[in-house]
Amino acid sequence: MKLTEKQKNCKYCHYPYKKMWMFNNLLYLQIEFDAGEYYLRVMPNDDPEDVGALYDLTDEEKIYTCLKCGRPLNEEEEQ
């Protein structure tokens, strides 16, 4: 697959993966690559006083497309 310039330069789906902050910086989403698969992880910020009961909230879901640039994550880029 041929990538667009936006997809080639996306800070969210290329290492080092940029965090996508939500809810006034209480939680963030982050794409990570692990064991040949891409995952979208939901994580709280590191301050338990800010997030209260959400401090223990973490979750992840396997994804196949970048949320920000639309790059298919399960295809190799054409050279």
mmCIF file of N, CA and C in Angstrom:
data_model
loop_
_atom_site.group_PDB
_atom_site.id
_atom_site.type_symbol
_atom_site.label_atom_id
_atom_site.label_comp_id
_atom_site.label_asym_id
_atom_site.label_seq_id
_atom_site.Cartn_x
_atom_site.Cartn_y
_atom_site.Cartn_z
ATOM 1 N N MET A 1 0.828 -1.171 0.000
ATOM 2 C CA MET A 1 0.000 0.000 0.000
ATOM 3 C C MET A 1 0.878 1.241 0.000
ATOM 4 N N LYS A 2 0.505 2.230 -0.757
ATOM 5 C CA LYS A 2 1.214 3.506 -0.825
ATOM 6 C C LYS A 2 0.616 4.458 0.208
ATOM 7 N N LEU A 3 1.460 4.975 1.106
ATOM 8 C CA LEU A 3 0.990 5.859 2.165
ATOM 9 C C LEU A 3 1.014 7.314 1.725
ATOM 10 N N THR A 4 0.081 8.105 2.256
ATOM 11 C CA THR A 4 0.093 9.547 2.034
ATOM 12 C C THR A 4 1.162 10.161 2.933
ATOM 13 N N GLU A 5 1.501 11.420 2.681
ATOM 14 C CA GLU A 5 2.478 12.101 3.531
ATOM 15 C C GLU A 5 1.983 12.174 4.973
ATOM 16 N N LYS A 6 0.679 12.429 5.161
ATOM 17 C CA LYS A 6 0.105 12.482 6.505
ATOM 18 C C LYS A 6 0.300 11.141 7.223
ATOM 19 N N GLN A 7 0.084 10.037 6.509
ATOM 20 C CA GLN A 7 0.240 8.705 7.104
ATOM 21 C C GLN A 7 1.706 8.389 7.390
ATOM 22 N N LYS A 8 2.606 8.801 6.509
ATOM 23 C CA LYS A 8 4.036 8.553 6.717
ATOM 24 C C LYS A 8 4.580 9.299 7.929
ATOM 25 N N ASN A 9 3.994 10.456 8.220
ATOM 26 C CA ASN A 9 4.511 11.324 9.276
ATOM 27 C C ASN A 9 3.639 11.362 10.516
ATOM 28 N N CYS A 10 2.692 10.459 10.636
ATOM 29 C CA CYS A 10 1.769 10.465 11.764
ATOM 30 C C CYS A 10 2.518 10.177 13.070
ATOM 31 N N LYS A 11 2.348 11.061 14.041
ATOM 32 C CA LYS A 11 3.017 10.921 15.336
ATOM 33 C C LYS A 11 2.298 9.936 16.249
ATOM 34 N N TYR A 12 1.109 9.514 15.852
ATOM 35 C CA TYR A 12 0.302 8.648 16.715
ATOM 36 C C TYR A 12 0.489 7.159 16.396
ATOM 37 N N CYS A 13 0.826 6.817 15.151
ATOM 38 C CA CYS A 13 0.952 5.400 14.799
ATOM 39 C C CYS A 13 2.371 4.994 14.400
ATOM 40 N N HIS A 14 3.341 5.893 14.607
ATOM 41 C CA HIS A 14 4.756 5.583 14.398
ATOM 42 C C HIS A 14 5.503 5.845 15.702
ATOM 43 N N TYR A 15 6.445 4.984 16.011
ATOM 44 C CA TYR A 15 7.223 5.093 17.239
ATOM 45 C C TYR A 15 8.077 6.355 17.228
ATOM 46 N N PRO A 16 8.207 7.104 18.296
ATOM 47 C CA PRO A 16 7.546 6.949 19.591
ATOM 48 C C PRO A 16 6.109 7.461 19.501
ATOM 49 N N TYR A 17 5.183 6.685 19.986
ATOM 50 C CA TYR A 17 3.764 6.958 19.820
ATOM 51 C C TYR A 17 3.308 8.109 20.717
ATOM 52 N N LYS A 18 2.709 9.134 20.102
ATOM 53 C CA LYS A 18 2.217 10.293 20.841
ATOM 54 C C LYS A 18 0.893 9.960 21.524
ATOM 55 N N LYS A 19 0.702 10.487 22.713
ATOM 56 C CA LYS A 19 -0.533 10.272 23.467
ATOM 57 C C LYS A 19 -1.639 11.177 22.927
ATOM 58 N N MET A 20 -2.871 10.671 22.960
ATOM 59 C CA MET A 20 -4.055 11.441 22.582
ATOM 60 C C MET A 20 -4.810 11.742 23.874
ATOM 61 N N TRP A 21 -4.620 12.939 24.416
ATOM 62 C CA TRP A 21 -5.202 13.307 25.705
ATOM 63 C C TRP A 21 -6.685 13.587 25.563
ATOM 64 N N MET A 22 -7.450 13.190 26.596
ATOM 65 C CA MET A 22 -8.899 13.357 26.602
ATOM 66 C C MET A 22 -9.348 13.830 27.982
ATOM 67 N N PHE A 23 -10.560 14.381 28.048
ATOM 68 C CA PHE A 23 -11.196 14.757 29.313
ATOM 69 C C PHE A 23 -10.273 15.624 30.180
ATOM 70 N N ASN A 24 -9.851 16.750 29.603
ATOM 71 C CA ASN A 24 -8.991 17.702 30.325
ATOM 72 C C ASN A 24 -7.740 17.041 30.898
ATOM 73 N N ASN A 25 -7.133 16.203 30.085
ATOM 74 C CA ASN A 25 -5.872 15.519 30.434
ATOM 75 C C ASN A 25 -6.000 14.529 31.581
ATOM 76 N N LEU A 26 -7.184 13.979 31.797
ATOM 77 C CA LEU A 26 -7.360 12.956 32.821
ATOM 78 C C LEU A 26 -7.031 11.566 32.290
ATOM 79 N N LEU A 27 -7.364 11.302 31.034
ATOM 80 C CA LEU A 27 -7.109 10.012 30.388
ATOM 81 C C LEU A 27 -6.431 10.256 29.049
ATOM 82 N N TYR A 28 -5.720 9.236 28.587
ATOM 83 C CA TYR A 28 -5.179 9.337 27.243
ATOM 84 C C TYR A 28 -5.327 8.007 26.519
ATOM 85 N N LEU A 29 -5.374 8.114 25.207
ATOM 86 C CA LEU A 29 -5.340 6.957 24.317
ATOM 87 C C LEU A 29 -3.952 6.923 23.709
ATOM 88 N N GLN A 30 -3.435 5.730 23.501
ATOM 89 C CA GLN A 30 -2.124 5.610 22.871
ATOM 90 C C GLN A 30 -2.066 4.323 22.077
ATOM 91 N N ILE A 31 -1.608 4.439 20.842
ATOM 92 C CA ILE A 31 -1.390 3.262 20.009
ATOM 93 C C ILE A 31 -0.040 2.677 20.392
ATOM 94 N N GLU A 32 0.006 1.368 20.539
ATOM 95 C CA GLU A 32 1.261 0.677 20.823
ATOM 96 C C GLU A 32 1.346 -0.584 19.981
ATOM 97 N N PHE A 33 2.562 -0.964 19.664
ATOM 98 C CA PHE A 33 2.827 -2.168 18.872
ATOM 99 C C PHE A 33 3.423 -3.202 19.801
ATOM 100 N N ASP A 34 2.811 -4.390 19.832
ATOM 101 C CA ASP A 34 3.272 -5.435 20.735
ATOM 102 C C ASP A 34 3.022 -6.788 20.094
ATOM 103 N N ALA A 35 4.051 -7.607 20.018
ATOM 104 C CA ALA A 35 3.953 -8.973 19.493
ATOM 105 C C ALA A 35 3.317 -9.019 18.107
ATOM 106 N N GLY A 36 3.705 -8.069 17.246
ATOM 107 C CA GLY A 36 3.229 -8.077 15.862
ATOM 108 C C GLY A 36 1.830 -7.521 15.660
ATOM 109 N N GLU A 37 1.228 -6.945 16.692
ATOM 110 C CA GLU A 37 -0.131 -6.403 16.605
ATOM 111 C C GLU A 37 -0.138 -4.976 17.141
ATOM 112 N N TYR A 38 -1.081 -4.171 16.655
ATOM 113 C CA TYR A 38 -1.273 -2.818 17.165
ATOM 114 C C TYR A 38 -2.449 -2.811 18.129
ATOM 115 N N TYR A 39 -2.295 -2.055 19.212
ATOM 116 C CA TYR A 39 -3.330 -1.942 20.234
ATOM 117 C C TYR A 39 -3.579 -0.474 20.546
ATOM 118 N N LEU A 40 -4.827 -0.166 20.846
ATOM 119 C CA LEU A 40 -5.178 1.143 21.359
ATOM 120 C C LEU A 40 -5.360 0.972 22.858
ATOM 121 N N ARG A 41 -4.550 1.691 23.621
ATOM 122 C CA ARG A 41 -4.608 1.568 25.076
ATOM 123 C C ARG A 41 -5.229 2.823 25.675
ATOM 124 N N VAL A 42 -6.077 2.617 26.660
ATOM 125 C CA VAL A 42 -6.686 3.703 27.431
ATOM 126 C C VAL A 42 -5.992 3.707 28.786
ATOM 127 N N MET A 43 -5.458 4.855 29.163
ATOM 128 C CA MET A 43 -4.690 4.952 30.408
ATOM 129 C C MET A 43 -5.055 6.246 31.131
ATOM 130 N N PRO A 44 -5.038 6.230 32.468
ATOM 131 C CA PRO A 44 -5.223 7.477 33.221
ATOM 132 C C PRO A 44 -3.905 8.243 33.275
ATOM 133 N N ASN A 45 -4.001 9.553 33.587
ATOM 134 C CA ASN A 45 -2.740 10.269 33.814
ATOM 135 C C ASN A 45 -2.120 9.719 35.100
ATOM 136 N N ASP A 46 -0.943 10.147 35.432
ATOM 137 C CA ASP A 46 -0.213 9.551 36.559
ATOM 138 C C ASP A 46 -0.535 10.170 37.914
ATOM 139 N N ASP A 47 -1.571 11.008 37.988
ATOM 140 C CA ASP A 47 -1.883 11.678 39.244
ATOM 141 C C ASP A 47 -3.203 11.172 39.824
ATOM 142 N N PRO A 48 -3.153 10.334 40.879
ATOM 143 C CA PRO A 48 -4.382 9.772 41.446
ATOM 144 C C PRO A 48 -5.323 10.841 41.994
ATOM 145 N N GLU A 49 -4.804 12.005 42.381
ATOM 146 C CA GLU A 49 -5.680 13.073 42.863
ATOM 147 C C GLU A 49 -6.526 13.653 41.729
ATOM 148 N N ASP A 50 -5.998 13.679 40.527
ATOM 149 C CA ASP A 50 -6.730 14.196 39.369
ATOM 150 C C ASP A 50 -7.858 13.266 38.947
ATOM 151 N N VAL A 51 -7.560 11.979 38.875
ATOM 152 C CA VAL A 51 -8.500 11.044 38.248
ATOM 153 C C VAL A 51 -9.337 10.252 39.233
ATOM 154 N N GLY A 52 -8.997 10.279 40.504
ATOM 155 C CA GLY A 52 -9.801 9.600 41.513
ATOM 156 C C GLY A 52 -10.043 8.137 41.183
ATOM 157 N N ALA A 53 -11.319 7.765 41.067
ATOM 158 C CA ALA A 53 -11.705 6.370 40.839
ATOM 159 C C ALA A 53 -11.229 5.848 39.486
ATOM 160 N N LEU A 54 -10.882 6.737 38.566
ATOM 161 C CA LEU A 54 -10.409 6.303 37.249
ATOM 162 C C LEU A 54 -8.939 5.874 37.267
ATOM 163 N N TYR A 55 -8.267 6.047 38.403
ATOM 164 C CA TYR A 55 -6.836 5.769 38.473
ATOM 165 C C TYR A 55 -6.492 4.342 38.068
ATOM 166 N N ASP A 56 -7.347 3.397 38.389
ATOM 167 C CA ASP A 56 -7.091 1.999 38.048
ATOM 168 C C ASP A 56 -7.637 1.606 36.676
ATOM 169 N N LEU A 57 -8.206 2.557 35.954
ATOM 170 C CA LEU A 57 -8.775 2.262 34.644
ATOM 171 C C LEU A 57 -7.675 2.086 33.604
ATOM 172 N N THR A 58 -7.602 0.925 33.040
ATOM 173 C CA THR A 58 -6.751 0.672 31.883
ATOM 174 C C THR A 58 -7.483 -0.342 31.033
ATOM 175 N N ASP A 59 -7.326 -0.212 29.755
ATOM 176 C CA ASP A 59 -7.944 -1.166 28.839
ATOM 177 C C ASP A 59 -7.197 -1.081 27.524
ATOM 178 N N GLU A 60 -7.361 -2.095 26.714
ATOM 179 C CA GLU A 60 -6.750 -2.079 25.384
ATOM 180 C C GLU A 60 -7.608 -2.876 24.429
ATOM 181 N N GLU A 61 -7.488 -2.513 23.165
ATOM 182 C CA GLU A 61 -8.246 -3.168 22.108
ATOM 183 C C GLU A 61 -7.349 -3.251 20.886
ATOM 184 N N LYS A 62 -7.330 -4.396 20.239
ATOM 185 C CA LYS A 62 -6.557 -4.540 19.015
ATOM 186 C C LYS A 62 -7.187 -3.651 17.944
ATOM 187 N N ILE A 63 -6.352 -2.919 17.193
ATOM 188 C CA ILE A 63 -6.860 -2.054 16.133
ATOM 189 C C ILE A 63 -6.149 -2.352 14.826
ATOM 190 N N TYR A 64 -6.783 -1.965 13.750
ATOM 191 C CA TYR A 64 -6.256 -2.246 12.416
ATOM 192 C C TYR A 64 -6.049 -0.987 11.583
ATOM 193 N N THR A 65 -6.479 0.172 12.115
ATOM 194 C CA THR A 65 -6.363 1.445 11.418
ATOM 195 C C THR A 65 -6.031 2.530 12.430
ATOM 196 N N CYS A 66 -5.135 3.448 12.068
ATOM 197 C CA CYS A 66 -4.818 4.565 12.939
ATOM 198 C C CYS A 66 -6.027 5.493 13.038
ATOM 199 N N LEU A 67 -6.348 5.910 14.254
ATOM 200 C CA LEU A 67 -7.482 6.798 14.479
ATOM 201 C C LEU A 67 -7.247 8.200 13.944
ATOM 202 N N LYS A 68 -6.011 8.619 13.838
ATOM 203 C CA LYS A 68 -5.697 9.989 13.439
ATOM 204 C C LYS A 68 -5.462 10.153 11.940
ATOM 205 N N CYS A 69 -4.767 9.204 11.312
ATOM 206 C CA CYS A 69 -4.418 9.386 9.898
ATOM 207 C C CYS A 69 -5.084 8.380 8.964
ATOM 208 N N GLY A 70 -5.681 7.348 9.520
ATOM 209 C CA GLY A 70 -6.358 6.350 8.694
ATOM 210 C C GLY A 70 -5.448 5.294 8.091
ATOM 211 N N ARG A 71 -4.191 5.281 8.488
ATOM 212 C CA ARG A 71 -3.247 4.293 7.928
ATOM 213 C C ARG A 71 -3.651 2.879 8.342
ATOM 214 N N PRO A 72 -3.775 1.975 7.364
ATOM 215 C CA PRO A 72 -4.024 0.574 7.725
ATOM 216 C C PRO A 72 -2.799 0.022 8.452
ATOM 217 N N LEU A 73 -3.001 -0.522 9.634
ATOM 218 C CA LEU A 73 -1.885 -0.989 10.452
ATOM 219 C C LEU A 73 -1.522 -2.436 10.194
ATOM 220 N N ASN A 74 -2.314 -3.112 9.376
ATOM 221 C CA ASN A 74 -2.036 -4.512 9.102
ATOM 222 C C ASN A 74 -1.511 -4.725 7.673
ATOM 223 N N GLU A 75 -1.041 -3.642 7.031
ATOM 224 C CA GLU A 75 -0.483 -3.742 5.680
ATOM 225 C C GLU A 75 0.907 -3.141 5.658
ATOM 226 N N GLU A 76 1.759 -3.665 4.805
ATOM 227 C CA GLU A 76 3.107 -3.149 4.645
ATOM 228 C C GLU A 76 3.097 -1.996 3.651
ATOM 229 N N GLU A 77 3.967 -1.022 3.891
ATOM 230 C CA GLU A 77 4.091 0.111 2.982
ATOM 231 C C GLU A 77 4.877 -0.289 1.745
ATOM 232 N N GLU A 78 4.420 0.187 0.573
ATOM 233 C CA GLU A 78 5.154 -0.040 -0.665
ATOM 234 C C GLU A 78 6.344 0.898 -0.708
ATOM 235 N N GLN A 79 7.446 0.429 -1.193
ATOM 236 C CA GLN A 79 8.658 1.256 -1.311
ATOM 237 C C GLN A 79 8.691 2.008 -2.620
#
